Short mmCIF file of N, CA and C in Angstrom, two decimals:
data_model
loop_
_atom_site.label_atom_id
_atom_site.label_comp_id
_atom_site.label_asym_id
_atom_site.label_seq_id
_atom_site.Cartn_x
_atom_site.Cartn_y
_atom_site.Cartn_z
N MET A 1 72.38 125.55 70.41
CA MET A 1 72.05 124.46 69.27
C MET A 1 72.95 123.23 69.67
N GLN A 2 74.39 124.38 68.56
CA GLN A 2 75.04 123.54 68.21
C GLN A 2 75.88 122.09 69.32
N LYS A 3 76.58 122.59 70.49
CA LYS A 3 76.53 122.18 71.79
C LYS A 3 75.82 120.89 71.68
N LEU A 4 74.57 121.31 71.53
CA LEU A 4 73.33 120.14 71.50
C LEU A 4 73.49 119.67 70.47
N SER A 5 73.78 119.00 70.22
CA SER A 5 73.60 118.19 68.55
C SER A 5 75.58 117.45 68.73
N VAL A 6 76.68 118.03 69.21
CA VAL A 6 77.44 117.36 69.28
C VAL A 6 77.90 116.65 70.55
N SER A 7 76.86 117.08 71.83
CA SER A 7 76.75 116.57 72.77
C SER A 7 75.53 114.61 72.49
N ALA A 8 74.61 114.94 71.77
CA ALA A 8 73.90 114.50 71.72
C ALA A 8 74.82 113.54 70.18
N LEU A 9 75.56 113.91 69.13
CA LEU A 9 77.21 112.86 68.64
C LEU A 9 77.66 112.18 69.55
N LEU A 10 78.38 112.63 70.47
CA LEU A 10 79.07 112.17 71.37
C LEU A 10 78.61 110.46 71.96
N LEU A 11 77.47 111.11 72.53
CA LEU A 11 76.10 109.74 74.18
C LEU A 11 75.78 109.49 73.21
N PHE A 12 75.59 108.99 71.66
CA PHE A 12 75.50 108.32 70.56
C PHE A 12 76.46 107.24 70.28
N SER A 13 77.47 108.37 69.58
CA SER A 13 78.83 107.01 69.64
C SER A 13 79.22 106.52 70.86
N LEU A 14 78.97 107.04 72.41
CA LEU A 14 79.27 105.99 73.45
C LEU A 14 78.59 104.40 73.14
N LEU A 15 77.35 104.64 72.83
CA LEU A 15 75.76 104.02 73.26
C LEU A 15 76.07 103.20 71.73
N SER A 16 76.79 103.62 70.66
CA SER A 16 76.94 102.40 69.66
C SER A 16 78.20 101.25 69.85
N ALA A 17 79.12 102.05 70.93
CA ALA A 17 79.74 101.74 70.78
C ALA A 17 79.91 100.55 71.94
N GLN A 18 78.71 100.63 72.76
CA GLN A 18 78.75 99.99 73.73
C GLN A 18 78.34 98.56 73.44
N ALA A 19 77.38 99.07 72.23
CA ALA A 19 76.49 97.84 72.16
C ALA A 19 77.00 97.06 70.84
N ALA A 20 77.98 97.69 70.39
CA ALA A 20 78.73 96.80 69.40
C ALA A 20 79.64 95.96 70.28
N GLU A 21 79.67 95.41 71.26
CA GLU A 21 80.53 94.48 72.36
C GLU A 21 79.52 93.39 73.18
N PRO A 22 79.90 92.40 72.94
CA PRO A 22 78.43 91.37 73.21
C PRO A 22 78.57 91.16 74.31
N LEU A 23 77.84 91.24 75.39
CA LEU A 23 77.37 90.72 76.91
C LEU A 23 77.07 89.13 76.41
N SER A 24 78.63 88.65 75.92
CA SER A 24 78.88 86.87 76.36
C SER A 24 79.23 86.63 77.86
N THR A 25 78.88 85.58 78.20
CA THR A 25 79.18 84.99 78.94
C THR A 25 80.45 83.93 78.97
N SER A 26 80.55 83.77 78.13
CA SER A 26 81.49 82.84 77.66
C SER A 26 82.60 83.63 78.08
N PRO A 27 83.62 82.32 78.65
CA PRO A 27 84.60 82.12 79.35
C PRO A 27 85.67 83.08 78.50
N ALA A 28 86.76 83.19 78.76
CA ALA A 28 87.95 83.94 78.27
C ALA A 28 88.97 84.12 78.95
N ALA A 29 90.55 83.47 78.06
CA ALA A 29 91.59 83.45 79.17
C ALA A 29 92.25 83.90 79.66
N GLN A 30 91.40 85.42 79.62
CA GLN A 30 92.21 86.73 80.75
C GLN A 30 90.42 86.76 81.58
N HIS A 31 90.39 85.57 81.62
CA HIS A 31 89.03 85.71 83.26
C HIS A 31 90.10 84.70 84.02
N PRO A 32 89.38 85.86 85.05
CA PRO A 32 90.13 85.06 86.45
C PRO A 32 90.28 83.71 86.93
N LEU A 33 88.66 83.47 86.76
CA LEU A 33 88.80 82.24 87.55
C LEU A 33 89.63 80.70 86.26
N ALA A 34 89.82 80.74 84.94
CA ALA A 34 91.18 80.73 84.33
C ALA A 34 91.53 79.90 84.86
N GLY A 35 92.01 78.59 85.18
CA GLY A 35 93.00 77.74 85.90
C GLY A 35 92.99 77.10 87.44
N SER A 36 93.34 76.40 87.42
CA SER A 36 93.51 74.98 88.67
C SER A 36 93.68 75.97 89.46
N TRP A 37 92.13 75.20 90.98
CA TRP A 37 91.79 75.53 91.48
C TRP A 37 91.44 74.96 93.03
N SER A 38 92.22 74.62 94.55
CA SER A 38 91.96 73.52 95.45
C SER A 38 90.85 74.22 96.77
N TRP A 39 90.73 73.56 97.13
CA TRP A 39 90.56 73.55 99.08
C TRP A 39 90.25 72.01 99.06
N THR A 40 90.87 72.05 100.95
CA THR A 40 90.50 70.88 101.58
C THR A 40 89.57 71.14 102.92
N LEU A 41 88.78 70.60 102.32
CA LEU A 41 87.23 70.75 103.95
C LEU A 41 88.39 70.33 104.81
N PRO A 42 87.31 71.50 105.72
CA PRO A 42 88.16 71.73 107.40
C PRO A 42 87.09 70.12 108.33
N GLY A 43 87.94 69.95 109.29
CA GLY A 43 87.73 69.72 110.12
C GLY A 43 87.09 67.95 109.34
N GLN A 44 87.50 67.50 108.95
CA GLN A 44 87.41 65.50 108.79
C GLN A 44 88.60 64.74 109.36
N ASP A 45 87.92 62.93 109.93
CA ASP A 45 89.42 62.52 110.01
C ASP A 45 90.33 62.65 109.46
N GLN A 46 90.36 62.29 107.92
CA GLN A 46 90.88 61.92 106.86
C GLN A 46 90.56 63.40 105.67
N PRO A 47 91.47 64.35 105.57
CA PRO A 47 91.75 65.51 104.64
C PRO A 47 91.10 64.55 103.54
N CYS A 48 90.07 65.84 102.62
CA CYS A 48 89.67 65.44 101.56
C CYS A 48 89.70 66.60 100.75
N THR A 49 89.72 66.40 99.47
CA THR A 49 90.45 67.93 99.29
C THR A 49 90.00 67.67 97.31
N GLU A 50 88.96 69.26 97.07
CA GLU A 50 88.44 69.63 95.41
C GLU A 50 89.26 70.13 94.92
N ASN A 51 89.58 69.07 93.86
CA ASN A 51 90.15 69.83 93.04
C ASN A 51 89.39 70.94 91.52
N LEU A 52 89.32 71.91 90.98
CA LEU A 52 88.95 72.33 89.85
C LEU A 52 89.61 72.65 89.36
N HIS A 53 90.42 72.61 87.69
CA HIS A 53 90.34 72.71 86.50
C HIS A 53 89.60 73.64 85.76
N TYR A 54 89.17 75.01 86.15
CA TYR A 54 89.02 75.69 84.72
C TYR A 54 89.45 76.30 83.98
N ARG A 55 89.39 75.29 82.38
CA ARG A 55 89.30 76.28 81.24
C ARG A 55 89.43 77.21 80.81
N ALA A 56 89.90 77.22 79.34
CA ALA A 56 89.34 79.31 78.90
C ALA A 56 88.68 78.51 77.97
N ASN A 57 88.14 77.38 77.07
CA ASN A 57 86.92 76.57 76.10
C ASN A 57 86.31 76.77 76.32
N GLY A 58 85.88 76.67 77.97
CA GLY A 58 84.81 76.72 78.52
C GLY A 58 84.29 75.72 79.54
N THR A 59 84.87 74.56 79.97
CA THR A 59 85.17 73.39 80.00
C THR A 59 85.72 73.59 81.44
N ARG A 60 85.49 72.35 82.65
CA ARG A 60 85.87 71.86 83.13
C ARG A 60 85.92 71.10 84.10
N GLN A 61 87.20 70.51 84.30
CA GLN A 61 87.74 68.58 85.12
C GLN A 61 87.66 69.23 86.42
N GLY A 62 86.56 68.68 87.82
CA GLY A 62 86.68 67.92 88.59
C GLY A 62 87.20 66.99 89.38
N SER A 63 88.13 67.31 91.07
CA SER A 63 87.61 65.75 91.66
C SER A 63 87.34 66.44 92.86
N SER A 64 86.45 65.75 93.90
CA SER A 64 86.31 65.88 95.05
C SER A 64 86.21 64.80 95.74
N GLY A 65 87.10 64.43 97.25
CA GLY A 65 86.99 63.43 97.49
C GLY A 65 86.90 62.58 96.45
N GLU A 66 85.64 61.22 96.28
CA GLU A 66 85.66 60.17 94.63
C GLU A 66 85.59 60.22 93.80
N GLU A 67 84.42 61.46 93.86
CA GLU A 67 83.92 61.68 92.42
C GLU A 67 85.03 62.38 91.89
N THR A 68 84.38 62.20 90.39
CA THR A 68 85.14 63.07 89.54
C THR A 68 83.68 63.72 88.46
N THR A 69 84.06 64.59 87.89
CA THR A 69 83.62 64.96 86.70
C THR A 69 83.75 65.67 86.14
N GLN A 70 83.10 66.07 84.63
CA GLN A 70 83.27 67.09 83.36
C GLN A 70 82.41 67.52 83.84
N SER A 71 82.68 69.09 82.93
CA SER A 71 81.66 69.92 82.90
C SER A 71 81.41 71.03 81.74
N ARG A 72 80.78 71.73 81.92
CA ARG A 72 79.99 72.43 80.72
C ARG A 72 80.36 73.89 81.09
N TYR A 73 80.93 75.29 80.75
CA TYR A 73 80.04 76.29 82.04
C TYR A 73 80.80 78.06 81.88
N GLU A 74 79.64 78.48 81.90
CA GLU A 74 79.70 80.22 81.37
C GLU A 74 79.81 80.74 82.53
N VAL A 75 80.59 82.01 82.56
CA VAL A 75 80.90 83.00 83.45
C VAL A 75 80.79 84.23 83.11
N THR A 76 80.09 84.97 84.07
CA THR A 76 80.14 86.29 83.21
C THR A 76 81.02 87.00 83.25
N PRO A 77 81.78 88.24 82.15
CA PRO A 77 82.40 88.43 81.41
C PRO A 77 82.97 89.50 83.63
N ILE A 78 82.38 90.16 84.25
CA ILE A 78 82.82 90.64 85.04
C ILE A 78 81.73 91.01 86.06
N PRO A 79 82.05 90.80 86.92
CA PRO A 79 81.01 90.56 88.48
C PRO A 79 79.79 91.56 88.80
N SER A 80 78.68 91.18 89.51
CA SER A 80 77.52 92.32 89.45
C SER A 80 78.14 93.08 90.56
N LEU A 81 77.33 94.10 90.60
CA LEU A 81 77.14 95.27 91.85
C LEU A 81 77.73 95.07 92.89
N LEU A 82 77.53 93.54 93.05
CA LEU A 82 77.25 92.90 94.75
C LEU A 82 79.44 92.62 95.22
N GLY A 83 80.22 92.44 93.57
CA GLY A 83 81.31 91.91 93.60
C GLY A 83 81.44 90.33 92.88
N PHE A 84 80.05 89.78 92.38
CA PHE A 84 79.68 87.89 92.31
C PHE A 84 79.75 88.18 91.05
N TYR A 85 80.62 86.82 90.44
CA TYR A 85 80.30 86.41 89.03
C TYR A 85 79.31 85.44 89.04
N ARG A 86 78.75 85.13 87.95
CA ARG A 86 77.63 84.54 87.96
C ARG A 86 78.02 83.31 87.38
N LEU A 87 78.31 82.08 87.91
CA LEU A 87 78.89 81.02 87.25
C LEU A 87 77.69 79.29 87.47
N THR A 88 77.55 78.81 85.38
CA THR A 88 76.14 78.06 85.17
C THR A 88 77.14 77.02 84.93
N GLU A 89 77.45 75.61 85.15
CA GLU A 89 77.39 74.51 85.02
C GLU A 89 76.69 73.03 85.46
N THR A 90 77.06 72.52 83.81
CA THR A 90 76.39 71.46 83.35
C THR A 90 76.94 70.17 83.96
N VAL A 91 77.29 69.70 84.02
CA VAL A 91 78.16 68.77 84.46
C VAL A 91 78.29 66.96 83.51
N THR A 92 78.90 67.18 81.77
CA THR A 92 78.71 66.80 80.88
C THR A 92 78.95 65.33 81.33
N GLU A 93 79.67 64.97 81.96
CA GLU A 93 80.40 62.86 82.93
C GLU A 93 80.88 63.40 84.46
N GLY A 94 80.04 61.87 84.44
CA GLY A 94 80.75 61.96 86.53
C GLY A 94 80.23 60.48 86.79
N ASN A 95 81.03 59.95 87.39
CA ASN A 95 82.17 58.66 88.21
C ASN A 95 80.49 58.07 89.16
N GLY A 96 80.33 59.37 89.33
CA GLY A 96 78.31 58.74 90.04
C GLY A 96 79.57 58.42 91.55
N LYS A 97 80.15 58.69 92.21
CA LYS A 97 80.71 58.53 93.43
C LYS A 97 80.37 59.40 94.66
N LYS A 98 80.34 60.20 95.66
CA LYS A 98 80.23 60.64 96.42
C LYS A 98 81.49 61.79 96.55
N ASP A 99 81.04 63.10 97.33
CA ASP A 99 81.99 64.16 96.79
C ASP A 99 82.75 64.40 98.49
N CYS A 100 83.38 64.99 98.40
CA CYS A 100 84.37 65.66 99.79
C CYS A 100 82.64 65.80 101.36
N SER A 101 81.60 65.68 100.45
CA SER A 101 80.77 66.43 101.56
C SER A 101 80.24 64.89 101.78
N GLY A 102 80.03 64.04 100.82
CA GLY A 102 79.00 62.66 101.38
C GLY A 102 78.39 62.68 99.95
N ASP A 103 78.63 64.04 99.39
CA ASP A 103 76.73 64.06 98.68
C ASP A 103 77.25 63.84 97.41
N LEU A 104 75.74 63.27 96.64
CA LEU A 104 76.04 62.78 94.89
C LEU A 104 76.01 63.69 93.94
N HIS A 105 76.84 64.64 93.22
CA HIS A 105 76.72 65.41 92.40
C HIS A 105 74.49 65.40 91.56
N GLU A 106 74.30 66.84 91.57
CA GLU A 106 73.49 67.04 90.67
C GLU A 106 74.23 65.80 89.19
N ALA A 107 71.85 65.84 88.89
CA ALA A 107 72.15 64.79 87.63
C ALA A 107 72.98 65.77 86.28
N THR A 108 73.41 64.56 85.59
CA THR A 108 74.83 64.80 84.97
C THR A 108 73.49 66.12 83.67
N GLY A 109 73.55 66.49 82.66
CA GLY A 109 73.36 68.24 82.29
C GLY A 109 71.76 68.61 82.59
N GLU A 110 72.39 68.90 83.73
CA GLU A 110 71.33 69.98 84.98
C GLU A 110 72.43 71.10 84.86
N PRO A 111 72.15 72.22 84.79
CA PRO A 111 72.22 73.13 84.99
C PRO A 111 72.69 73.37 85.99
N VAL A 112 73.71 73.86 86.98
CA VAL A 112 73.31 74.62 88.20
C VAL A 112 74.40 76.24 88.52
N THR A 113 73.47 76.73 89.11
CA THR A 113 73.85 78.48 89.22
C THR A 113 74.48 78.19 90.00
N ARG A 114 75.93 79.20 90.55
CA ARG A 114 76.88 80.28 91.94
C ARG A 114 77.42 80.58 91.64
N PHE A 115 77.36 82.00 92.96
CA PHE A 115 78.36 82.63 92.50
C PHE A 115 79.30 82.80 93.38
N ILE A 116 80.66 83.88 92.35
CA ILE A 116 81.83 83.78 93.11
C ILE A 116 81.92 84.31 93.11
N GLN A 117 83.20 84.95 94.52
CA GLN A 117 83.68 86.21 93.87
C GLN A 117 85.31 86.16 94.48
N PHE A 118 86.49 86.74 94.01
CA PHE A 118 87.91 86.89 94.06
C PHE A 118 88.19 87.14 94.91
N SER A 119 89.76 86.97 95.77
CA SER A 119 89.94 88.01 96.59
C SER A 119 90.82 89.38 95.78
N PRO A 120 91.26 90.03 96.33
CA PRO A 120 91.56 90.55 95.85
C PRO A 120 93.23 90.84 94.79
N LYS A 121 93.73 89.41 95.13
CA LYS A 121 95.00 88.60 93.98
C LYS A 121 94.57 88.47 93.19
N LYS A 122 92.98 87.98 93.12
CA LYS A 122 93.55 86.95 92.50
C LYS A 122 93.55 85.62 92.95
N ASP A 123 94.15 85.15 94.15
CA ASP A 123 94.60 83.84 94.11
C ASP A 123 93.77 83.08 94.61
N GLN A 124 92.47 83.96 95.27
CA GLN A 124 91.85 83.05 96.09
C GLN A 124 90.03 83.47 95.63
N LEU A 125 89.35 82.58 95.63
CA LEU A 125 87.84 82.69 95.33
C LEU A 125 87.29 81.77 96.57
N ILE A 126 85.86 82.06 96.83
CA ILE A 126 85.03 80.74 97.21
C ILE A 126 83.08 81.27 96.58
N ILE A 127 82.79 80.26 96.40
CA ILE A 127 81.44 79.17 95.56
C ILE A 127 80.00 79.76 96.78
N CYS A 128 79.11 80.45 96.08
CA CYS A 128 78.53 80.83 96.93
C CYS A 128 77.00 80.30 96.50
N ARG A 129 75.76 79.30 97.26
CA ARG A 129 73.95 79.44 95.80
C ARG A 129 74.20 80.11 95.58
N GLU A 130 74.16 81.83 96.54
CA GLU A 130 72.98 82.04 96.39
C GLU A 130 74.63 84.45 96.28
N GLU A 131 74.36 84.96 96.14
CA GLU A 131 74.73 86.06 95.99
C GLU A 131 75.46 87.34 96.41
N SER A 132 75.19 85.80 97.70
CA SER A 132 75.52 86.50 99.97
C SER A 132 75.98 85.55 99.61
N LEU A 133 76.81 86.37 101.41
CA LEU A 133 78.33 85.19 102.13
C LEU A 133 77.50 84.56 102.69
N LYS A 134 76.22 84.12 102.47
CA LYS A 134 75.49 83.61 103.61
C LYS A 134 75.84 81.46 103.33
N ALA A 135 76.01 81.14 102.85
CA ALA A 135 75.90 79.66 102.11
C ALA A 135 77.47 79.97 101.01
N CYS A 136 78.65 79.82 101.71
CA CYS A 136 79.99 79.76 100.61
C CYS A 136 80.66 78.06 100.73
N PHE A 137 81.41 78.16 100.16
CA PHE A 137 82.60 77.27 100.39
C PHE A 137 83.50 78.01 100.29
N GLY A 138 84.38 77.57 101.06
CA GLY A 138 86.19 78.33 100.03
C GLY A 138 86.33 78.43 101.52
N PRO A 139 87.80 79.14 101.18
CA PRO A 139 88.00 80.12 99.92
C PRO A 139 89.08 78.80 99.39
N LEU A 140 89.20 78.37 97.89
CA LEU A 140 89.68 78.12 97.73
C LEU A 140 91.23 78.63 97.13
N LYS A 141 92.73 78.07 96.51
CA LYS A 141 93.57 78.21 96.83
C LYS A 141 93.36 78.26 95.13
N ARG A 142 94.28 79.73 94.12
CA ARG A 142 95.33 79.27 92.99
C ARG A 142 95.74 78.05 93.13
N ALA A 143 96.95 77.01 92.67
CA ALA A 143 97.26 76.48 92.01
C ALA A 143 99.03 76.85 91.00
N PRO A 144 99.37 76.74 91.59
CA PRO A 144 100.72 77.20 90.83
C PRO A 144 100.38 76.82 89.45
N GLN A 145 101.12 78.13 88.37
CA GLN A 145 100.75 77.42 87.26
C GLN A 145 101.99 76.91 86.92
#
């Protein structure tokens, strides 16, 4: 009976410790996304590069072709079982010009959710529309710091 009580106490302690940790989707300074990333669109007459700078405070600055944007973002602290981090970005400012793909960015204030996956060294990432490798672009390479 005492073994059962000790086991129950241990389990309760573990669950309490996990419950005390917040399940935040806020970025953290140690998150592998924080930093500058770039990708050059292949197959273009003129090379076109996308540059994204994710700050640890949850803001992102980006440029792609003629487009420039400022955004807020949230990213999950750990990847899903499929290896993807959920990234939700909301553009707060944009110049309304076309990006490298010739597209106009989503309207300011509309959150967009994407899924990112890092290389084992965390020096490259891909950005996907779904939590799969079917509709992705990249890899974006981490810029030297």
